[in-house]
Short mmCIF file of C-alpha atoms and ligand atoms in Angstrom, two decimals:
data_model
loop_
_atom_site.label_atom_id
_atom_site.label_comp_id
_atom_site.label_asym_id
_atom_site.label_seq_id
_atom_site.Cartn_x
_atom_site.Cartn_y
_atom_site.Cartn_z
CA UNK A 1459 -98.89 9.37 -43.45
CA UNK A 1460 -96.32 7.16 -44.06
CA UNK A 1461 -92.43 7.71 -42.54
CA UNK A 1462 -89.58 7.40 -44.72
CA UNK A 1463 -85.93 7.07 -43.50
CA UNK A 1464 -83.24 7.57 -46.49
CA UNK A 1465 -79.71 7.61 -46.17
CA UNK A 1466 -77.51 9.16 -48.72
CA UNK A 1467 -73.48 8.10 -48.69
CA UNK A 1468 -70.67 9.87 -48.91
CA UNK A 1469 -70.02 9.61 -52.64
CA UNK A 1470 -73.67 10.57 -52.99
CA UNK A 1471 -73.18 13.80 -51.46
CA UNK A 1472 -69.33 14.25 -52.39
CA UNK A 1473 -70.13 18.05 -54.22
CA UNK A 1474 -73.01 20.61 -54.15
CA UNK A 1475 -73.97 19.21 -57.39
CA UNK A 1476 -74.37 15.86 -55.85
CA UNK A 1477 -75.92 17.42 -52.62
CA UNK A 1478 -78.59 19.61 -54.85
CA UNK A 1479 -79.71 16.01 -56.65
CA UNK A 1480 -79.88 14.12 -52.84
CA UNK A 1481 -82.27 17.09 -52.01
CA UNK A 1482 -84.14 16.63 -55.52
CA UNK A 1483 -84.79 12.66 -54.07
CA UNK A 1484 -85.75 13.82 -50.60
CA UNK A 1485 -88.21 16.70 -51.97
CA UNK A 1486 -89.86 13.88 -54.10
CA UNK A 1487 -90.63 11.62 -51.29
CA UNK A 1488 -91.93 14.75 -49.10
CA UNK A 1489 -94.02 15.94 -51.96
CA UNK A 1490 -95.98 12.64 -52.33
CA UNK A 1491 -96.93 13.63 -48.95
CA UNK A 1492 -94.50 11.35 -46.41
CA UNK A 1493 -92.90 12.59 -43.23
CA UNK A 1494 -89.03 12.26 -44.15
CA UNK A 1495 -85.45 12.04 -42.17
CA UNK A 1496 -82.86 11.69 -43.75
CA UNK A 1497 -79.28 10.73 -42.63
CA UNK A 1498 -75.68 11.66 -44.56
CA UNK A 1499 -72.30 11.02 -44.42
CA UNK A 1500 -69.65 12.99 -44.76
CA UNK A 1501 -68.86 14.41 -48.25
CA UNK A 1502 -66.72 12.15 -50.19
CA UNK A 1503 -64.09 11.36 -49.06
CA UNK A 1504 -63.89 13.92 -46.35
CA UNK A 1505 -63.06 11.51 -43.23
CA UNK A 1506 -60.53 9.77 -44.63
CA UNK A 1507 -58.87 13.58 -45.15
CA UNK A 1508 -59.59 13.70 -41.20
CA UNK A 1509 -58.31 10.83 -40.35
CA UNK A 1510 -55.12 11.73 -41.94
CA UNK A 1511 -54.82 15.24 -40.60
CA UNK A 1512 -54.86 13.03 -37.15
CA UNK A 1513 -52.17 10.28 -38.24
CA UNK A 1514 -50.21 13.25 -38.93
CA UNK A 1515 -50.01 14.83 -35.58
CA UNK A 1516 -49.88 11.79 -34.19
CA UNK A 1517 -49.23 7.75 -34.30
CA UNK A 1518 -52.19 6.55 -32.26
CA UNK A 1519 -54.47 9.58 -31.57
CA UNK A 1520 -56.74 9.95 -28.53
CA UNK A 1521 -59.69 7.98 -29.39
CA UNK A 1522 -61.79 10.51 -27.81
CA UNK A 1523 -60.67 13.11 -29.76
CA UNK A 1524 -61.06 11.37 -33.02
CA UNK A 1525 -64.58 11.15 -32.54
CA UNK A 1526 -64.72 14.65 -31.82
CA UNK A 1527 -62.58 15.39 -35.03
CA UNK A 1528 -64.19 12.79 -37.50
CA UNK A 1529 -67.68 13.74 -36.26
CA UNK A 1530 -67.70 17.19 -37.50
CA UNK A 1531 -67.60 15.38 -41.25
CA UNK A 1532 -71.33 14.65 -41.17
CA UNK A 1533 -72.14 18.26 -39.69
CA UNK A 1534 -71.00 20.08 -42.61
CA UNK A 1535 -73.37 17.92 -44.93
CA UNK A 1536 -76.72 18.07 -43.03
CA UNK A 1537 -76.29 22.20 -42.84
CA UNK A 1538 -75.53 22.13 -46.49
CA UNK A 1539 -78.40 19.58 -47.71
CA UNK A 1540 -80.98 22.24 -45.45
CA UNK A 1541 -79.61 24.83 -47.16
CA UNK A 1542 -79.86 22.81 -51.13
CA UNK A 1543 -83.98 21.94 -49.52
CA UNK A 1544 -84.76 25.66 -48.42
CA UNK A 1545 -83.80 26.78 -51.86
CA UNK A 1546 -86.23 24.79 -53.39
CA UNK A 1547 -88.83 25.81 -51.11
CA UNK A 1548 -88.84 22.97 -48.58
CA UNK A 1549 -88.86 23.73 -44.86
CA UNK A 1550 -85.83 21.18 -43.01
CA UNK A 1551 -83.94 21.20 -40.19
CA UNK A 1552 -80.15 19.53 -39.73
CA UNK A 1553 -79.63 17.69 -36.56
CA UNK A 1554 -76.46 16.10 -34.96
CA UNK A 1555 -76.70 12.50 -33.80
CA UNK A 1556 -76.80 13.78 -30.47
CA UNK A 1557 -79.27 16.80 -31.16
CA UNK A 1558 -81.63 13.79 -32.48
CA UNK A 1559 -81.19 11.81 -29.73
CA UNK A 1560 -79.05 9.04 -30.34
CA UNK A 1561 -77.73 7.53 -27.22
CA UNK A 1562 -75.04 4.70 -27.37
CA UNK A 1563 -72.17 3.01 -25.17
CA UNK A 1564 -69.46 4.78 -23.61
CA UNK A 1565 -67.08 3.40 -26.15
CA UNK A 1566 -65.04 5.57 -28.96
CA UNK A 1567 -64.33 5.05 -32.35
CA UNK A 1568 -66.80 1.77 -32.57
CA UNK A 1569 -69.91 2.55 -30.67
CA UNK A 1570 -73.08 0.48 -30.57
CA UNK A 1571 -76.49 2.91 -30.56
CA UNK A 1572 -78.13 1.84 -27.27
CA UNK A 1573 -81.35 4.26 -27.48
CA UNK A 1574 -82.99 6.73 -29.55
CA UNK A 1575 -84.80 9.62 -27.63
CA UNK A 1576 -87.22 10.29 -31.06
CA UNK A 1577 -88.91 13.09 -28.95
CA UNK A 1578 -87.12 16.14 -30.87
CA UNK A 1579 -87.38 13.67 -34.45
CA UNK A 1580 -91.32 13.51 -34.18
CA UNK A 1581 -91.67 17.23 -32.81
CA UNK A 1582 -90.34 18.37 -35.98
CA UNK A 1583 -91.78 15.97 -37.70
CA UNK A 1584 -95.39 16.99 -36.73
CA UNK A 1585 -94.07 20.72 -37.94
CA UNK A 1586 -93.88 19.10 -41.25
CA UNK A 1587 -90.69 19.70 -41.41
CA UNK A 1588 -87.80 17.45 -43.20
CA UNK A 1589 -85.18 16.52 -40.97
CA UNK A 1590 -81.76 15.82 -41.85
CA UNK A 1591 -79.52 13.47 -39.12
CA UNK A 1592 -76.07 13.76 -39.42
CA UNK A 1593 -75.14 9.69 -39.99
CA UNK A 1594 -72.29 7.42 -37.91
CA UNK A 1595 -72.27 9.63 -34.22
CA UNK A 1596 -74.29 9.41 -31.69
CA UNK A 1597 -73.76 10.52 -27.85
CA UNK A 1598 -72.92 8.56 -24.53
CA UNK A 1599 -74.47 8.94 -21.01
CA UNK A 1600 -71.19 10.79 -20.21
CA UNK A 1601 -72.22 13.37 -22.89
CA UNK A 1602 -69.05 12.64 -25.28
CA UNK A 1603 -69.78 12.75 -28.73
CA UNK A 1604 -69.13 8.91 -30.27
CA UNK A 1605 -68.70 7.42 -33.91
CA UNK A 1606 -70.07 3.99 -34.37
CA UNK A 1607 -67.38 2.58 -36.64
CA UNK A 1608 -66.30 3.30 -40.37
CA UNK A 1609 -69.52 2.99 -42.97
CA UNK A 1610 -72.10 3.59 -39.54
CA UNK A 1611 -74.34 6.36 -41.15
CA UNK A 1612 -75.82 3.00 -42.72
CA UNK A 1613 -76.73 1.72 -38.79
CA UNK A 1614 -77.70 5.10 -37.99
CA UNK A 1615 -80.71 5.25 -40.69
CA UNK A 1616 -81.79 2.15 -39.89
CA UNK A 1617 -81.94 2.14 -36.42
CA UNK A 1618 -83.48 5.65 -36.40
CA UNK A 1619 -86.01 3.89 -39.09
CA UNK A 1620 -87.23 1.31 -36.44
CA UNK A 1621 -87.47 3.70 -33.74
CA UNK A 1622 -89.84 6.15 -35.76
CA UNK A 1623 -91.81 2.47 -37.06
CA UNK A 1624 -90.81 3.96 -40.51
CA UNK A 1625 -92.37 1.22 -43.44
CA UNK A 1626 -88.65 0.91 -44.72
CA UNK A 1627 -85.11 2.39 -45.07
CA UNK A 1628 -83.37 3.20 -48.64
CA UNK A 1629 -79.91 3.29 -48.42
CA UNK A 1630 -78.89 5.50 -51.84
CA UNK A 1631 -75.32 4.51 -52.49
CA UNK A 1632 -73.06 4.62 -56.12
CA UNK A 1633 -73.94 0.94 -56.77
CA UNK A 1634 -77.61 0.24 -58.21
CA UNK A 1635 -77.88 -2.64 -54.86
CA UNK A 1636 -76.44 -4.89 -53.71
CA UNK A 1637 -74.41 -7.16 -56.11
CA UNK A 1638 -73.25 -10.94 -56.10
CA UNK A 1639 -69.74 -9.77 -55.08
CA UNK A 1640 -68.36 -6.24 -55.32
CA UNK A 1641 -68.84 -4.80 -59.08
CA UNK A 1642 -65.87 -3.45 -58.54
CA UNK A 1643 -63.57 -6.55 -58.41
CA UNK A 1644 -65.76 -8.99 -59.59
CA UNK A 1645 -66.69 -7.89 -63.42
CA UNK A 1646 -69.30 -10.57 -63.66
CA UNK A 1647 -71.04 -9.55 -60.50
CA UNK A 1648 -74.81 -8.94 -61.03
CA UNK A 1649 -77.25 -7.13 -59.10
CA UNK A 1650 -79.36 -9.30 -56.70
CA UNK A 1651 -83.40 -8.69 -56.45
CA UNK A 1652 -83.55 -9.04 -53.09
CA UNK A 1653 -81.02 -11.14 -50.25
CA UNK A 1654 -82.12 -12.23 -46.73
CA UNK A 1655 -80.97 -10.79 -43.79
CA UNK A 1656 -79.06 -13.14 -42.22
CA UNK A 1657 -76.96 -13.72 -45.80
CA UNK A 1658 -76.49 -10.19 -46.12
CA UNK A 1659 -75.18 -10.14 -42.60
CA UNK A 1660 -72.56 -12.74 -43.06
CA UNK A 1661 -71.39 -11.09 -46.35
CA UNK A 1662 -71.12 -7.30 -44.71
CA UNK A 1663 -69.13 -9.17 -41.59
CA UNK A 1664 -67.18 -10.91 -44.52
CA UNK A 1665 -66.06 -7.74 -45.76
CA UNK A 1666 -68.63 -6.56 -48.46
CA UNK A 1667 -68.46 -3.09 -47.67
CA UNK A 1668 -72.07 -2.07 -49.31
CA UNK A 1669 -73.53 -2.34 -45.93
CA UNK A 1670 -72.44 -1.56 -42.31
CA UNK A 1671 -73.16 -5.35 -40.54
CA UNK A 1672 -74.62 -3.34 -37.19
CA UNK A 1673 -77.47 -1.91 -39.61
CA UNK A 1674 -78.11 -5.34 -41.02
CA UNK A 1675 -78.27 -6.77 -37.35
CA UNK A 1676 -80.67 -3.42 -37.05
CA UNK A 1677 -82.77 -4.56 -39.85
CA UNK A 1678 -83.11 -7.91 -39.11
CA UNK A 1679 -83.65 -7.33 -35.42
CA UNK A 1680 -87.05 -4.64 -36.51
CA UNK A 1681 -88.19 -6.85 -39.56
CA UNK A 1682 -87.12 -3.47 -41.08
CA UNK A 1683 -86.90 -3.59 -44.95
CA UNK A 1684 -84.22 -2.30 -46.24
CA UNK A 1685 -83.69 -0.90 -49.55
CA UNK A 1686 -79.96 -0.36 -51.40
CA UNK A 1687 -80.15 1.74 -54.70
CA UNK A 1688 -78.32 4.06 -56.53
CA UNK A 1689 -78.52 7.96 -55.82
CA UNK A 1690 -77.80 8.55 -59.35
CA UNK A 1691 -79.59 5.56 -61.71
CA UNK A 1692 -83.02 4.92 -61.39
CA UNK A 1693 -83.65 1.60 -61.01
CA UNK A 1694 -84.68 -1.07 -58.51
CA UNK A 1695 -82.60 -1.57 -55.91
CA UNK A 1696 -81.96 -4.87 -53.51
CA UNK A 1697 -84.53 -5.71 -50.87
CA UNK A 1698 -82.99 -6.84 -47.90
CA UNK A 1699 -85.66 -8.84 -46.34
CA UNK A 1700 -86.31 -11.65 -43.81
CA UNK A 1701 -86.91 -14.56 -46.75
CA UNK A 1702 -85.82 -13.69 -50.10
CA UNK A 1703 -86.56 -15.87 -52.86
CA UNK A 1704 -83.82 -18.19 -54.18
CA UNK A 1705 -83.05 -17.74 -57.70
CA UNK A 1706 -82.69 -20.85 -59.86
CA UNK A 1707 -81.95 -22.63 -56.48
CA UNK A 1708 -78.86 -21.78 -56.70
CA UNK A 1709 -76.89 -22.57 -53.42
CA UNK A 1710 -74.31 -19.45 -53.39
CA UNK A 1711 -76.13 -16.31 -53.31
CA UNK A 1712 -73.03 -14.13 -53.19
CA UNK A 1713 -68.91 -13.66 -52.40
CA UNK A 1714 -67.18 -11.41 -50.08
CA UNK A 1715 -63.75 -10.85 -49.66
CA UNK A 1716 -60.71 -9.56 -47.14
CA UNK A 1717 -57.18 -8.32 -47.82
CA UNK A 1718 -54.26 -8.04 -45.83
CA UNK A 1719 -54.89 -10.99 -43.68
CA UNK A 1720 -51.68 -12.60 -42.00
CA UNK A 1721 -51.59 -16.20 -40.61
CA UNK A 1722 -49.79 -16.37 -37.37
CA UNK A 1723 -48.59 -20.24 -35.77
CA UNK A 1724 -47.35 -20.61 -32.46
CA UNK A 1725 -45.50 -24.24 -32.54
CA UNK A 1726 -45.05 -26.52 -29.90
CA UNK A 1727 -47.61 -25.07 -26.46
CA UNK A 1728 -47.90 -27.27 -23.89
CA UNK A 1729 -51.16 -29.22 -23.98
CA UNK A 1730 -52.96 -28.06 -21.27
CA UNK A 1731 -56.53 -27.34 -20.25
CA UNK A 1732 -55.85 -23.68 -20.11
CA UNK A 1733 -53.64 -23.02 -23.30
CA UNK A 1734 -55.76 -21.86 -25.59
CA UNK A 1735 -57.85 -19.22 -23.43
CA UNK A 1736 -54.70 -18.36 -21.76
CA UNK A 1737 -53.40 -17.42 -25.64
CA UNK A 1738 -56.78 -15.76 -26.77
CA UNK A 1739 -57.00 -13.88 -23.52
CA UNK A 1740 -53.89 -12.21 -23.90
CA UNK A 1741 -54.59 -11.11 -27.59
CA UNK A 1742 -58.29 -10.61 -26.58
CA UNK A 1743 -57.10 -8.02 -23.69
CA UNK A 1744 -54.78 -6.27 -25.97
CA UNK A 1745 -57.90 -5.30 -28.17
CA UNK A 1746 -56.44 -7.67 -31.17
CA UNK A 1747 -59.28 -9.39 -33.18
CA UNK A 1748 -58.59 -12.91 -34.61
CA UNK A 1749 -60.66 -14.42 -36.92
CA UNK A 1750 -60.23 -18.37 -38.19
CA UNK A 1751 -58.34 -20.59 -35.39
CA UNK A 1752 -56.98 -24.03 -35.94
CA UNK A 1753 -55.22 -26.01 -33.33
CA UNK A 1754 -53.57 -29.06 -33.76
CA UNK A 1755 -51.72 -31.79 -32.17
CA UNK A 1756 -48.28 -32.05 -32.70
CA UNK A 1757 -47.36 -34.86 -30.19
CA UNK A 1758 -48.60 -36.17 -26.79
CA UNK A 1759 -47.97 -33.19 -24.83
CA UNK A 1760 -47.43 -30.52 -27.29
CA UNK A 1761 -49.92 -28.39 -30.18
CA UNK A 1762 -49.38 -25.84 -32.55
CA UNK A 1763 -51.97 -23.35 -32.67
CA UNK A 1764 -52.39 -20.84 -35.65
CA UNK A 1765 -54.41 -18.13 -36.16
CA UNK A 1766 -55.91 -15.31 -38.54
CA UNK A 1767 -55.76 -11.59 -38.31
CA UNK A 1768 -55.57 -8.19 -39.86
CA UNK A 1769 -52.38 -7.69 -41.38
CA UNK A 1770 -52.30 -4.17 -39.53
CA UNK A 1771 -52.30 -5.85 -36.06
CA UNK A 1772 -49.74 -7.87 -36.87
CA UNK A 1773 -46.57 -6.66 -34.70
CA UNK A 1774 -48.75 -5.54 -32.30
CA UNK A 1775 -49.64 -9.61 -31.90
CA UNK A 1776 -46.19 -10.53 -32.22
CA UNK A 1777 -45.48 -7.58 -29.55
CA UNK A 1778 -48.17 -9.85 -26.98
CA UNK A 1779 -47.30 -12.84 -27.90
CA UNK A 1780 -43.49 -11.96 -27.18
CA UNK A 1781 -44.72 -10.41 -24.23
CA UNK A 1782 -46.33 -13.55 -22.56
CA UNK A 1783 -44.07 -16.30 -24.11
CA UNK A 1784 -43.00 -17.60 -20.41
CA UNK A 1785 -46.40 -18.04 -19.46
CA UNK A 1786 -47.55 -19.30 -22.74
CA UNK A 1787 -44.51 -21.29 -23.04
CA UNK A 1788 -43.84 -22.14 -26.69
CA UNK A 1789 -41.21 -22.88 -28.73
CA UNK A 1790 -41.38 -20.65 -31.93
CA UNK A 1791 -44.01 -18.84 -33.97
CA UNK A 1792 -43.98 -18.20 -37.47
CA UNK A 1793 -45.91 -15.62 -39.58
CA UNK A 1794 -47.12 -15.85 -43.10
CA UNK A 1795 -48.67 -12.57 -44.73
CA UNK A 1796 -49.91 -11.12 -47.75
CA UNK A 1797 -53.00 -13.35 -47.53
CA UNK A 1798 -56.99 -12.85 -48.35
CA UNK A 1799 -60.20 -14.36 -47.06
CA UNK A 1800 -62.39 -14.99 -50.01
CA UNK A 1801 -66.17 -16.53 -48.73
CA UNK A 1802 -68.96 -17.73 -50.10
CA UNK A 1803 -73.02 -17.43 -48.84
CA UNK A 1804 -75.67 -18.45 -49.36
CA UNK A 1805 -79.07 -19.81 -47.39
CA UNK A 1806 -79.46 -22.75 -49.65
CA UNK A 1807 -76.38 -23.97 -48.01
CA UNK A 1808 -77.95 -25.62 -45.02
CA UNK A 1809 -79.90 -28.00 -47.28
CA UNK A 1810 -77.06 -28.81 -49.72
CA UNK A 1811 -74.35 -30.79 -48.75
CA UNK A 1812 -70.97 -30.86 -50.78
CA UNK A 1813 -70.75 -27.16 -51.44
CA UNK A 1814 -67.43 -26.46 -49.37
CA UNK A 1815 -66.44 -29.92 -51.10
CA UNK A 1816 -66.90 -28.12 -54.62
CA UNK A 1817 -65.56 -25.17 -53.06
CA UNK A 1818 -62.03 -26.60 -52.53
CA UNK A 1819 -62.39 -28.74 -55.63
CA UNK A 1820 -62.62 -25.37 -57.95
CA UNK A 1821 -59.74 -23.92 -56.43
CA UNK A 1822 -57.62 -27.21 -56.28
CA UNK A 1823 -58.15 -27.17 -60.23
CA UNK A 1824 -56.88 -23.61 -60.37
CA UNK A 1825 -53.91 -24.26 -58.24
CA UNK A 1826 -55.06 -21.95 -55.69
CA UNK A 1827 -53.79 -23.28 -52.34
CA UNK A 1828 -55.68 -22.79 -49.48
CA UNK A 1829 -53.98 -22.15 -46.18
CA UNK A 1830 -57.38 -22.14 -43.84
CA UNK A 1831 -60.73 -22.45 -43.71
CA UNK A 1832 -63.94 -21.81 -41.93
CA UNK A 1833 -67.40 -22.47 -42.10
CA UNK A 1834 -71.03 -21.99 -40.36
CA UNK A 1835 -74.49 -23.04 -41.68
CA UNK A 1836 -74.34 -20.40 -44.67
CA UNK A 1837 -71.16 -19.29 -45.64
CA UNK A 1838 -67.50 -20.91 -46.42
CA UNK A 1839 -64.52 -18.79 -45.52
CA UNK A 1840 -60.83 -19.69 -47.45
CA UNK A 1841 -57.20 -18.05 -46.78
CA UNK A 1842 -55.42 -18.04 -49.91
CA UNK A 1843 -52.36 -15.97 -51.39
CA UNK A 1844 -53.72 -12.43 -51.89
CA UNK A 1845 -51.95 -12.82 -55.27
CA UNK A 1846 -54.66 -15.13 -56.14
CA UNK A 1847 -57.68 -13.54 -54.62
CA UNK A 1848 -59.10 -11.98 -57.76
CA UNK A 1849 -58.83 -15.13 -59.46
CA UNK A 1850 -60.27 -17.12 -56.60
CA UNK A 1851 -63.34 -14.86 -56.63
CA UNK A 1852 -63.61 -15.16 -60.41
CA UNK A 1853 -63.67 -18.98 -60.89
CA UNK A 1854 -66.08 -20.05 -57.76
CA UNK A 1855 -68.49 -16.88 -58.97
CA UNK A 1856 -68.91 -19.01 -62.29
CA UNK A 1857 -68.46 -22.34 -60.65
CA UNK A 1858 -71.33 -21.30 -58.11
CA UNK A 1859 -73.34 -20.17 -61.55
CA UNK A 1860 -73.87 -16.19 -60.34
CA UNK A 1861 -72.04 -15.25 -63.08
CA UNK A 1862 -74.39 -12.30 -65.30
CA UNK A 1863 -75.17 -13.02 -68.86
CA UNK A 1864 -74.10 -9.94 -69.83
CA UNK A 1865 -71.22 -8.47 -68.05
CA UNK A 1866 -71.50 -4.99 -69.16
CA UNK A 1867 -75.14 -4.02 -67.72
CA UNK A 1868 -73.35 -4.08 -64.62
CA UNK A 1869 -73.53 -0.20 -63.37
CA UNK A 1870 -71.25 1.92 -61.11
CA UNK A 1871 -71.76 5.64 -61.05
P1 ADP B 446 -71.47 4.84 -49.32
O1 ADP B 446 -70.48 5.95 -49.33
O2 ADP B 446 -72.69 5.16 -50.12
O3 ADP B 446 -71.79 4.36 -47.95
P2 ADP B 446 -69.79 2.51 -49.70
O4 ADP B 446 -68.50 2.75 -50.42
O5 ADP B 446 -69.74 2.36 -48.23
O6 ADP B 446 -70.79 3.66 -50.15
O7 ADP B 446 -70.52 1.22 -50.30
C1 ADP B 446 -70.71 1.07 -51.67
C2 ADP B 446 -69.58 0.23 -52.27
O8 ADP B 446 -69.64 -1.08 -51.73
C3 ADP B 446 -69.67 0.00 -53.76
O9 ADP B 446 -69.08 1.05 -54.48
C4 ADP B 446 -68.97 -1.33 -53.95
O10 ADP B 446 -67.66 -1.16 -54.45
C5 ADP B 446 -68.86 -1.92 -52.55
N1 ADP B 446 -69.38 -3.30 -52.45
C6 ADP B 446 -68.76 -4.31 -51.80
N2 ADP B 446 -69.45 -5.44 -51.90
C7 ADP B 446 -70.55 -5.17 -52.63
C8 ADP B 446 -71.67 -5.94 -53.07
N3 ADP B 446 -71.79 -7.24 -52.77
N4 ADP B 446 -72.62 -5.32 -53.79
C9 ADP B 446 -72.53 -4.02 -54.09
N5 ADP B 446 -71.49 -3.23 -53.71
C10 ADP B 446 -70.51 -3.79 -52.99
N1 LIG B 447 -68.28 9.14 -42.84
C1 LIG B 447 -68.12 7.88 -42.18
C2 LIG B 447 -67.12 7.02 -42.95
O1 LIG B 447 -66.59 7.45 -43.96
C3 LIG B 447 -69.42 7.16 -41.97
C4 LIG B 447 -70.14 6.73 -43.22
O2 LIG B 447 -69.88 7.23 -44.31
O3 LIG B 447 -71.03 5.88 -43.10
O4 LIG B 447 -66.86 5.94 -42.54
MG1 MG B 448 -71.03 2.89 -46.67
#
């Protein structure tokens, strides 16, 4: 008997109408005679609603407490799909994350799964029952309830896939896979066959939201296949896989892109041994994620360093930086926002040289400046203008060839 661990989205189960259908998928798969979990999300859009309710009480709520709140999303969709499965004759039983045994760390808001205790999972799965896993929260040694970051019911599928040494996981989402960039932004985009792990890693840490990165780390981790298809079309979806073929050789396999990324310089530090971790350190303790880094010599004794973030985290930055400027001593800093990270993957990098060369040269010839860059063996990261991130996208996906014949067979339900 095989296992079979689906997940099913938010937008997937965003009405009862949508719900009822989910259950039609999950009664098909236990019919043909497999032992089944599946995880949700919550409907719709029902945590950001949550979220909000907190923001309005207050301006940085208890991160505790917003697991507790945002948490309770996913419970009212696993008691809901049992009840759409019972009606049509199938015996199921919902489960929280902690109820199924999903340990992780002591951490709020971002958790990482640390164990799953499958005992209760296979108990009811030798019933022959379906089991239903409410996605994204799992519990910590201390016995709070956790949340493992926005878009985590993908990590909690997978990982509860390897644990149960299920043959795959299908992620059922309102794309029909996973796409060259995001359909909904890129118009060309066109559905890949299948991608290989470590690509699709780099383009869900990139920002291509069609995947939580933790479940791709997961995946690749278990030699888990996953699967991402449409809840709603039936076709084929994208194999995520250790080696996936490369299409026409091309070199790109895919885009991603950010938003709301501000470029912050400090001018004029000292050159010392200890500048730049004393800088990072104080973001770094302050919880403030940067991303690209450049430092640069500005005279014998003196560098500017800059640095890019989340536009959101921006005064707080200023706020440390401010904080620490007679230890860090510099002279000024300037910010530049309203900036976007567009990137570009792909495996076939590492044997191709000159593709961050073409890179710059398409957007040099479309008078797109760039303000940083970044690179590793298989993917090339830009800052440009956020005014000219749609554009940037469009003229390296034809430059790069990923382009689809036709534009229009691209499907979003
Ligand atoms: P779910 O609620 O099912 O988890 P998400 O909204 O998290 O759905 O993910 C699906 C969305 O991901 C799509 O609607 C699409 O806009 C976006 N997306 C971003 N990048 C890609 C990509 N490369 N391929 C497909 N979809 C993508
Ligand atoms: N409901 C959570 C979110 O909206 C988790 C998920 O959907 O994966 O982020
Ligand atoms: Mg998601």
């Amino acid at each position: 008997m095989a296992t079979i661990v689906q997940k099913f989205g938010g937008t997937s189960v965003g009405d009862v109408t949508k719900i009822k259908r989910a259950a039609e998928k999950v009664k098909r798969e236990y019919d043909a005679g497999n032992r089944v979990v599946t995880v949700v999300s919550a409907m719709g859009k029902s945590t950001d609603t949550l979220v909000q309710l907190a923001n309005d009480i207050s301006d940085s709520p208890d991160k505790r407490e917003m697991d507790m709140l945002l948490s309770t999303g996913e419970q009212v969709t696993i008691s809901l799909m049992v009840m759409a499965l019972k009606e049509m004759g199938i015996d199921a039983v919902s489960l929280t994350g902690w109820q199924a045994g999903i340990k992780t760390e002591p951490v709020h808001q971002n958790a990482r799964i640390t164990n799953i205790d499958t005992e209760r999972l296979e108990s009811y799965l030798g019933d022959g029952k379906v089991v239903i896993v409410a996605g994204f929260q799992g519990m910590s040694e201390n016995g709070d309830i956790t949340t493992l970051g926005r878009g985590g019911s993908d990590t909690t599928a997978v990982a509860i896939a390897a644990a149960l040494n299920a043959e795959s996981c299908s992620i059922f989402t309102d794309v029909t896979g996973v796409y060259t960039c995001d359909p909904r932004v890129a118009k060309k985009a066109r559905q890949l066959q299948s991608i290989s792990y470590d690509e699709m890693l780099e383009l869900a840490n990139l920002g291509a939201g069609v995947l939580h990165p933790r479940a791709v780390e997961f995946a690749k981790n278990f030699q888990l296949p996953l699967i991402v298809r449409s809840s709603t079309v039936d076709k084929e979806g994208t194999i995520v896989e250790e080696e996936a073929s490369m299409e026409q050789n091309l070199v790109v396999r895919g885009l991603a892109f950010e938003g709301a990324v501000t470029k912050i310089t400090i001018e004029r530090l000292p050159n010392r041994f200890h500048t730049m971790s004393d800088v990072f350190s104080s973001l770094a303790e302050s919880g403030i994620d940067v991303d690209i880094i450049i430092q640069q010599m500005t005279g014998e004794n003196e560098m500017n360093v800059s640095f890019s973030l989340n536009t959101e985290k921006l005064s707080e930055a200023l706020q440390v930086l401010e904080n620490n400027r007679e230890r860090l001593e510099y002279k000024a800093i300037r910010h530049e926002d309203s900036l976007a990270k567009v990137s570009i993957v792909g495996s076939g990098m590492i044997s191709n040289p000159g593709v961050a060369a073409n890179m710059f040269q398409v957007l040099s010839d479309n008078e797109i400046e760039i303000k940083m860059v970044s690179t590793s063996e298989i993917k090339v990261s830009v800052v440009v203008p956020e005014e000219n991130m749609v554009n940037a996208i469009e003229v390296l996906h034809t430059a790069f060839e990923l382009d689809t014949r036709e534009a229009s067979k691209v499907t979003i339900s």
